[in-house]
Coordinates of C-alpha atoms in Angstrom, one line a residue:
M1 CA 91.5 109.3 200.4
Q2 CA 92.8 110.6 197.1
L3 CA 93.2 107.1 195.7
R4 CA 94.0 108.0 192.1
A5 CA 96.5 110.6 193.3
L6 CA 98.1 108.1 195.6
E7 CA 98.3 105.5 192.9
R8 CA 100.0 107.9 190.5
I9 CA 102.6 109.0 193.0
V10 CA 103.5 105.5 194.1
G11 CA 103.7 104.4 190.5
G12 CA 106.0 107.3 189.7
V13 CA 108.2 106.7 192.7
V14 CA 108.5 102.9 191.9
A15 CA 109.3 103.7 188.2
L16 CA 111.9 106.2 189.3
A17 CA 113.5 103.7 191.8
G18 CA 113.8 101.2 188.9
M19 CA 116.2 103.6 187.2
V20 CA 118.8 102.8 189.9
S21 CA 119.5 99.5 187.9
I22 CA 120.8 101.4 184.9
P23 CA 124.3 102.4 186.1
P24 CA 125.2 99.0 187.5
M25 CA 123.9 97.4 184.3
A26 CA 126.3 99.7 182.4
I27 CA 129.1 98.6 184.7
A28 CA 128.3 95.0 184.1
L29 CA 128.4 95.5 180.4
A30 CA 131.7 97.3 180.5
L31 CA 133.3 94.6 182.7
D32 CA 131.5 91.7 181.1
E33 CA 130.4 90.4 184.5
G34 CA 127.3 88.4 183.5
T35 CA 124.9 90.3 185.8
V36 CA 123.3 92.2 183.0
P37 CA 120.1 90.0 182.8
A38 CA 119.5 90.5 186.5
F39 CA 119.5 94.3 186.3
A40 CA 117.6 94.2 183.0
V41 CA 114.8 92.2 184.6
S42 CA 114.8 94.4 187.6
L43 CA 114.6 97.5 185.4
A44 CA 111.8 96.1 183.2
L45 CA 109.8 94.9 186.2
T46 CA 110.0 98.0 188.4
T47 CA 109.5 100.5 185.6
G48 CA 106.8 98.4 184.1
V49 CA 104.8 98.1 187.3
G50 CA 105.4 101.7 188.1
G51 CA 104.4 102.8 184.6
V52 CA 101.2 100.7 184.8
L53 CA 100.2 102.3 188.1
W54 CA 101.0 105.8 186.7
L55 CA 99.0 105.3 183.5
H56 CA 96.1 103.6 185.2
A57 CA 95.7 106.5 187.6
G58 CA 95.3 108.8 184.6
R59 CA 95.7 112.6 184.6
V60 CA 94.8 113.8 188.1
K61 CA 95.3 117.1 189.8
S62 CA 94.5 117.5 193.5
E63 CA 95.9 118.7 196.8
L64 CA 96.9 115.9 199.1
R65 CA 95.7 116.2 202.7
L66 CA 98.2 115.5 205.6
R67 CA 97.0 112.0 206.1
D68 CA 97.2 111.2 202.4
G69 CA 100.9 112.3 202.7
F70 CA 101.5 109.8 205.5
L71 CA 99.9 106.9 203.5
V72 CA 101.7 107.6 200.2
T73 CA 105.0 108.1 202.0
T74 CA 104.8 104.8 203.7
L75 CA 103.5 103.0 200.6
S76 CA 106.2 104.5 198.5
W77 CA 109.0 103.4 200.8
L78 CA 107.6 100.0 201.2
A79 CA 107.2 99.6 197.4
V80 CA 110.7 100.8 196.7
C81 CA 112.2 98.4 199.4
L82 CA 110.4 95.5 197.7
A83 CA 111.2 96.5 194.1
T84 CA 114.9 97.1 194.7
A85 CA 115.3 93.6 196.3
V86 CA 115.1 91.9 192.9
P87 CA 118.8 92.2 191.8
F88 CA 119.9 90.6 195.1
M89 CA 117.9 87.5 194.2
L90 CA 118.8 87.3 190.5
A91 CA 122.5 88.2 190.7
P92 CA 125.2 87.2 193.2
P93 CA 125.0 86.6 196.1
H94 CA 121.5 85.1 195.1
L95 CA 119.8 85.9 198.4
S96 CA 116.5 84.4 199.4
W97 CA 113.5 86.7 199.1
V98 CA 113.5 87.6 202.8
D99 CA 117.2 88.3 202.9
A100 CA 117.0 90.3 199.7
V101 CA 114.3 92.5 201.1
F102 CA 116.3 93.0 204.2
E103 CA 119.4 94.0 202.2
S104 CA 117.4 96.4 200.0
T105 CA 115.5 97.9 203.0
S106 CA 118.8 98.4 204.8
G107 CA 120.2 100.1 201.7
V108 CA 117.2 102.4 201.0
T109 CA 116.7 103.3 204.7
T110 CA 120.4 104.0 205.0
T111 CA 120.8 101.5 207.9
G112 CA 123.8 99.6 206.6
A113 CA 123.0 96.3 208.2
T114 CA 123.8 93.4 206.0
V115 CA 123.2 89.7 205.6
I116 CA 125.9 89.3 202.9
V117 CA 129.3 87.7 203.8
G118 CA 132.1 88.0 201.2
L119 CA 131.6 91.4 199.8
D120 CA 135.1 91.5 198.4
A121 CA 134.2 88.6 196.0
L122 CA 131.0 90.1 194.6
P123 CA 130.8 91.6 191.1
R124 CA 131.4 95.3 191.0
S125 CA 128.1 95.9 189.4
V126 CA 126.3 94.4 192.4
L127 CA 128.5 96.4 194.8
F128 CA 127.8 99.6 193.0
Y129 CA 124.0 98.8 193.0
R130 CA 124.1 98.2 196.7
Q131 CA 125.9 101.4 197.5
S132 CA 123.6 103.4 195.2
L133 CA 120.6 102.4 197.3
H134 CA 122.1 104.5 200.1
F135 CA 122.4 107.5 197.7
I136 CA 118.8 107.5 196.7
G137 CA 117.6 106.8 200.2
G138 CA 119.8 109.4 201.9
M139 CA 117.7 112.4 201.1
G140 CA 114.5 110.4 200.7
I141 CA 112.7 108.7 197.8
V142 CA 109.6 110.9 198.2
I143 CA 111.6 114.2 198.3
L144 CA 113.4 113.0 195.1
A145 CA 110.0 112.5 193.5
V146 CA 108.8 115.9 194.6
A147 CA 112.0 117.4 193.2
I148 CA 112.1 115.9 189.7
L149 CA 108.5 114.7 189.1
P150 CA 106.5 117.9 189.1
M151 CA 104.5 116.4 186.3
L152 CA 102.6 114.6 189.1
R153 CA 100.6 117.8 189.3
I154 CA 99.7 116.9 192.9
G155 CA 100.4 119.2 195.8
G156 CA 103.7 118.0 197.4
L157 CA 103.6 119.8 200.7
Q158 CA 102.1 116.9 202.6
L159 CA 104.6 114.4 201.1
F160 CA 107.4 116.8 202.1
R161 CA 106.0 117.1 205.7
A162 CA 105.6 113.4 206.0
E163 CA 109.0 112.5 204.6
I164 CA 111.7 115.0 205.9
S165 CA 113.3 113.9 209.1
G166 CA 113.7 115.7 212.3
T167 CA 111.8 118.7 213.7
V168 CA 112.2 121.1 210.8
R169 CA 109.5 119.8 208.5
D170 CA 108.4 123.3 207.7
V171 CA 111.8 124.5 206.7
K172 CA 111.5 127.4 204.2
L173 CA 114.5 127.6 201.8
A174 CA 112.3 128.6 198.8
P175 CA 108.6 129.5 198.3
R176 CA 107.7 126.3 196.6
V177 CA 108.0 122.8 198.0
A178 CA 109.5 121.4 194.8
E179 CA 112.1 124.1 194.9
V180 CA 113.0 123.2 198.5
A181 CA 113.4 119.6 197.5
K182 CA 115.6 120.5 194.6
L183 CA 117.8 122.7 196.8
L184 CA 118.2 120.0 199.4
W185 CA 119.2 117.5 196.7
L186 CA 121.6 120.0 195.2
V187 CA 123.4 120.3 198.6
Y188 CA 123.3 116.5 199.0
V189 CA 124.8 115.8 195.5
G190 CA 127.4 118.5 196.1
L191 CA 128.6 117.0 199.3
T192 CA 128.7 113.6 197.7
V193 CA 130.9 114.9 194.9
L194 CA 133.3 116.6 197.4
C195 CA 133.4 113.4 199.5
T196 CA 134.2 111.3 196.4
A197 CA 137.1 113.6 195.4
A198 CA 138.5 113.6 199.0
Y199 CA 138.5 109.8 199.2
W200 CA 140.1 109.5 195.8
A201 CA 142.8 112.0 196.7
A202 CA 143.5 110.1 199.9
G203 CA 144.3 106.9 197.9
M204 CA 141.0 105.1 197.4
H205 CA 140.3 103.6 194.0
L206 CA 137.7 105.8 192.2
F207 CA 135.1 103.0 192.3
D208 CA 135.5 102.7 196.1
A209 CA 135.6 106.4 196.5
V210 CA 132.2 106.8 194.8
G211 CA 130.6 103.9 196.7
H212 CA 131.9 105.1 200.1
A213 CA 130.8 108.7 199.4
F214 CA 127.3 107.4 198.8
S215 CA 127.4 105.7 202.2
T216 CA 129.2 108.5 204.1
V217 CA 127.1 111.6 203.2
A218 CA 123.9 109.5 203.6
T219 CA 125.2 108.4 207.0
A220 CA 124.5 104.9 205.9
G221 CA 127.2 102.3 206.3
F222 CA 127.5 99.9 203.4
S223 CA 131.0 99.3 202.2
T224 CA 132.5 97.5 199.2
H225 CA 134.7 95.5 201.6
D226 CA 133.9 93.2 204.5
A227 CA 136.2 95.1 206.7
S228 CA 134.5 98.4 205.9
I229 CA 136.7 101.5 206.3
G230 CA 139.1 99.3 208.3
H231 CA 140.1 97.6 205.0
Y232 CA 142.2 100.7 204.2
D233 CA 143.9 101.1 207.6
S234 CA 144.4 104.8 206.7
P235 CA 144.2 107.6 209.2
M236 CA 143.6 110.1 206.3
I237 CA 140.6 108.1 204.9
E238 CA 139.2 107.8 208.4
A239 CA 139.6 111.5 209.0
I240 CA 137.7 112.3 205.7
A241 CA 135.0 109.9 206.7
V242 CA 134.6 111.6 210.1
V243 CA 134.3 115.0 208.5
F244 CA 131.7 114.0 206.0
M245 CA 129.8 111.9 208.5
V246 CA 129.5 115.1 210.6
L247 CA 128.4 117.1 207.6
G248 CA 125.8 114.5 206.8
A249 CA 124.6 114.7 210.4
T250 CA 124.2 118.5 210.1
N251 CA 120.9 120.2 209.2
F252 CA 121.0 120.5 205.4
S253 CA 119.4 123.9 205.5
L254 CA 122.6 125.1 207.3
H255 CA 124.7 123.8 204.4
Y256 CA 122.5 125.7 201.9
A257 CA 122.6 128.9 204.0
A258 CA 126.3 128.7 204.3
W259 CA 126.7 128.2 200.6
R260 CA 124.4 131.1 199.7
R261 CA 126.1 133.5 202.1
A262 CA 129.6 132.1 201.4
S263 CA 130.1 132.2 205.2
S264 CA 130.4 129.8 208.1
E265 CA 128.1 132.0 210.2
P266 CA 125.1 129.7 209.9
Y267 CA 127.1 126.9 211.4
R268 CA 128.5 129.0 214.2
S269 CA 125.1 130.4 215.1
S270 CA 123.4 127.0 215.4
A271 CA 123.0 126.0 219.0
E272 CA 121.8 122.5 218.0
L273 CA 125.0 121.9 215.9
R274 CA 127.2 123.1 218.8
L275 CA 125.4 120.7 221.2
F276 CA 125.8 117.8 218.7
L277 CA 129.6 118.5 218.4
Q278 CA 129.9 118.7 222.2
V279 CA 128.4 115.3 222.6
V280 CA 130.7 113.9 219.9
V281 CA 133.8 115.4 221.6
G282 CA 132.8 114.4 225.1
S283 CA 131.9 110.8 224.1
T284 CA 135.2 110.5 222.2
L285 CA 137.2 111.6 225.2
V286 CA 135.4 109.1 227.4
V287 CA 135.9 106.2 225.0
T288 CA 139.6 107.1 224.4
A289 CA 140.2 107.1 228.2
V290 CA 138.6 103.7 228.7
L291 CA 140.5 102.1 225.7
F292 CA 143.8 103.6 227.0
A293 CA 143.1 102.5 230.5
H294 CA 142.5 98.9 229.4
A295 CA 145.6 99.1 227.2
Y296 CA 143.5 97.9 224.3
Y297 CA 145.6 99.8 221.8
P298 CA 149.4 100.3 222.0
S299 CA 149.3 104.1 222.4
L300 CA 147.0 107.0 223.4
G301 CA 147.0 108.2 219.8
A302 CA 145.9 104.8 218.5
A303 CA 143.1 104.7 221.1
F304 CA 142.0 108.2 220.1
R305 CA 142.0 107.4 216.4
Q306 CA 139.7 104.4 216.9
A307 CA 137.5 106.2 219.4
V308 CA 136.8 109.3 217.3
F309 CA 136.0 107.3 214.3
Q310 CA 133.6 104.8 216.0
V311 CA 132.0 107.4 218.1
T312 CA 131.3 109.5 215.1
A313 CA 130.1 106.5 213.1
G314 CA 127.8 105.5 216.0
I315 CA 126.2 108.9 216.9
T316 CA 125.6 109.8 213.2
T317 CA 124.1 106.3 212.7
T318 CA 126.5 105.7 209.8
G319 CA 127.7 102.3 211.1
F320 CA 131.1 102.2 209.4
T321 CA 133.7 100.2 211.3
S322 CA 137.4 100.8 211.5
S323 CA 137.8 98.0 214.0
A324 CA 135.7 95.4 215.7
F325 CA 134.2 97.8 218.3
Y326 CA 131.8 95.0 219.4
L327 CA 134.8 93.3 221.0
W328 CA 135.9 96.4 222.9
P329 CA 136.3 96.0 226.7
G330 CA 133.6 96.8 229.3
A331 CA 130.5 98.8 228.4
L332 CA 132.1 100.5 225.3
P333 CA 130.2 98.4 222.7
M334 CA 126.9 99.3 224.4
I335 CA 128.0 103.0 224.5
I336 CA 128.4 103.0 220.7
I337 CA 124.9 101.5 220.4
V338 CA 123.4 104.0 222.9
L339 CA 125.0 106.9 221.0
S340 CA 122.9 106.0 218.0
F341 CA 119.8 107.0 219.9
C342 CA 121.1 110.5 219.9
G343 CA 121.5 110.8 216.1
G344 CA 122.4 114.0 214.5
C345 CA 120.7 117.3 213.9
A346 CA 117.1 117.7 212.7
G347 CA 116.9 117.9 208.9
S348 CA 119.9 115.7 208.4
T349 CA 120.3 112.2 206.9
T350 CA 120.8 110.5 210.3
G351 CA 118.5 108.2 212.2
G352 CA 117.9 108.1 215.9
L353 CA 115.9 110.4 218.0
K354 CA 117.8 113.6 217.0
V355 CA 119.9 115.6 219.4
R356 CA 117.3 118.4 219.7
R357 CA 114.6 116.0 221.0
L358 CA 117.0 114.5 223.5
A359 CA 117.9 118.0 224.7
V360 CA 114.3 118.8 225.2
M361 CA 113.7 115.6 227.2
L362 CA 116.7 116.3 229.4
R363 CA 115.6 119.9 230.1
L364 CA 112.1 118.6 230.8
G365 CA 113.4 116.2 233.3
V366 CA 115.4 118.9 235.0
R367 CA 112.4 121.1 235.1
E368 CA 110.3 118.4 236.8
M369 CA 112.9 118.0 239.5
R370 CA 113.1 121.7 240.0
Q371 CA 109.3 121.8 240.2
L372 CA 109.4 119.3 243.0
V373 CA 111.7 121.5 245.0
H374 CA 109.8 124.7 244.2
P375 CA 106.2 123.7 243.6
R376 CA 105.0 127.2 243.0
G377 CA 107.9 128.1 240.7
S378 CA 107.5 128.6 236.9
F379 CA 110.3 127.1 234.8
I380 CA 110.8 127.4 231.1
V381 CA 112.2 124.4 229.1
R382 CA 114.9 125.6 226.7
A383 CA 116.7 123.7 223.9
A384 CA 119.3 124.9 221.6
G385 CA 119.2 128.3 223.3
Q386 CA 115.5 128.8 222.6
P387 CA 112.4 128.4 224.8
V388 CA 110.2 125.4 224.0
G389 CA 106.5 125.7 224.4
D390 CA 104.4 123.2 226.3
E391 CA 102.8 121.9 223.1
A392 CA 106.1 121.2 221.5
T393 CA 107.4 119.6 224.8
R394 CA 104.4 117.3 224.9
A395 CA 105.0 116.3 221.3
V396 CA 108.6 115.5 221.9
A397 CA 107.8 113.5 225.1
G398 CA 105.1 111.6 223.2
F399 CA 107.4 110.8 220.3
V400 CA 110.2 109.6 222.6
A401 CA 107.7 107.4 224.6
L402 CA 106.4 105.8 221.4
Y403 CA 110.0 105.3 220.1
L404 CA 111.2 103.5 223.2
T405 CA 108.0 101.5 223.4
S406 CA 108.6 100.4 219.8
L407 CA 112.1 99.4 220.7
V408 CA 110.9 97.2 223.6
I409 CA 108.3 95.6 221.5
F410 CA 110.8 94.8 218.7
A411 CA 113.3 93.5 221.2
A412 CA 110.7 91.3 222.9
A413 CA 109.6 89.9 219.5
L414 CA 113.1 89.2 218.5
A415 CA 113.8 87.4 221.8
S416 CA 110.7 85.3 221.3
T417 CA 112.4 83.9 218.1
G418 CA 115.2 82.4 220.2
L419 CA 117.8 85.2 220.1
D420 CA 119.7 86.0 223.2
L421 CA 118.9 89.2 225.0
E422 CA 122.0 91.0 223.9
T423 CA 121.4 90.3 220.2
A424 CA 117.7 91.0 220.4
L425 CA 118.1 94.4 222.2
S426 CA 121.1 95.6 220.3
S427 CA 119.8 94.6 216.9
A428 CA 116.4 96.2 217.5
A429 CA 118.2 99.4 218.6
A430 CA 120.6 99.3 215.6
C431 CA 117.8 98.8 213.1
L432 CA 115.3 101.2 214.6
N433 CA 118.0 103.9 214.8
N434 CA 119.2 103.0 211.3
L435 CA 122.7 102.3 212.7
G436 CA 123.5 98.9 211.2
P437 CA 126.0 96.9 213.2
A438 CA 124.9 95.4 216.5
L439 CA 126.2 93.1 219.2
G440 CA 126.0 89.4 219.8
M441 CA 125.0 87.3 216.8
A442 CA 124.4 90.5 214.8
G443 CA 127.9 91.8 215.3
P444 CA 129.6 91.6 211.9
D445 CA 126.4 90.7 210.0
Y446 CA 122.8 89.5 210.4
S447 CA 123.0 86.4 208.3
A448 CA 122.4 83.9 211.2
L449 CA 119.3 85.4 212.7
G450 CA 116.6 83.5 210.9
D451 CA 113.7 84.6 208.6
T452 CA 111.3 85.7 211.3
A453 CA 113.9 88.0 213.0
T454 CA 115.0 89.3 209.6
V455 CA 111.4 90.3 208.7
L456 CA 111.0 92.0 212.1
L457 CA 114.2 93.9 211.6
S458 CA 113.3 95.0 208.1
L459 CA 110.1 96.5 209.6
A460 CA 112.2 98.2 212.3
M461 CA 114.5 99.8 209.7
L462 CA 111.5 101.1 207.8
M463 CA 109.9 102.5 210.9
G464 CA 113.1 104.1 212.0
R465 CA 113.6 105.8 208.6
L466 CA 110.1 107.2 208.7
E467 CA 110.5 108.3 212.4
I468 CA 107.8 105.7 213.5
L469 CA 104.9 108.2 213.6
T470 CA 104.5 108.2 209.8
L471 CA 103.8 104.4 210.0
L472 CA 102.2 104.1 213.4
V473 CA 99.5 106.7 212.5
L474 CA 98.2 104.2 209.9
L475 CA 97.3 101.8 212.7
M476 CA 94.8 104.2 214.2
P477 CA 91.2 103.5 213.3
A478 CA 90.5 107.2 213.3
F479 CA 93.0 107.6 210.4
W480 CA 90.8 105.6 208.1
R481 CA 87.5 107.4 208.9
E482 CA 86.5 110.1 206.6

């Protein structure tokens, strides 16, 4: 292991994460909210610890191996989740350490689950801090470090491979890894600015517009109000949210390609994006039909409005709510949770399995059935219009198997703490998929689950954000052998 290199990177990332306290501290000063000491202590502590690690490692120049990348990515995310919990303890709502870590982990991993009740009464500085955790977590702490900390002088390829989500880890937008990271962040910031402007133009206060843009493009879910997007009861705001949730769920390399070419052709030629949109449209129609059949809303239009928003929020793992979907009739609440397993496209900010992987698994199942009927036949698995080799198919099947196994283990562990099966299973799924809202006792918030369950769900959120393999590989004895 390149221990000095790992120490320098983790120190740099922690110090960088500490800077997130500066904007809310400025807001607190401007509004005289009294939360300045909390953010000042957090800033001093995180930048101090990060700086000490950085300086202690000294000047080092080396190329990280792949397994070094897995370790430093996991350690960086864990360190940031712990460091960014400090303001939640020192400032309102003065959470316990366990709850504060849950809240910060939910923010940084863009899950959107919360233990806080009474958001509307919190100081604006705390609300902004909470929303900004989504912003820095949306494209990834480690990618941010690779983008703006080239002074690390350590090869960033293995960090990039270990961090970026989906199945496009080797995406080539530019010849250098740092340049790729910068391009992705440029697209990410650009979409966030556009989303902010759209929300503001639709009638949101500028403060809320910025905060919700952080959540929307990051497909996260925190809001500055307890009622989430439903607080505004505005079809226009909901429509803007749907558009930018879909954009956040789209492969960011497509956004960059479309911008460079000044053309929509990259979107139109993406079979994966078409499949994702087909799932969104089909699910919306089904949910609309069920809501209308149960006369849950007064008109077909009202049912469609709620369906398209909650389906999009669910499948993109954003977790916004425009209504209490967990009270919907029949199997609809569970359908929203199940949709979060689909997630968005590879290379997006969404959680879940990603639509391309599910397409491969579906095609693999169909091939096996056809193979039973025609034992001597030779059938090719195709996904997104392209053939998938046996090696890639096995990799996807293995990933899905480990993902579902992790879900069962978390659900069983949660049930052992005394939670009912609905709460245990749905909260495990919501946190592992980085969705946020769940069913049962975890419907509107997670404040009543207890410390043990809260710790388990914090781990589930981190595993989900790192797509489980990055963390699970550390548990293998072979990983630690030279």
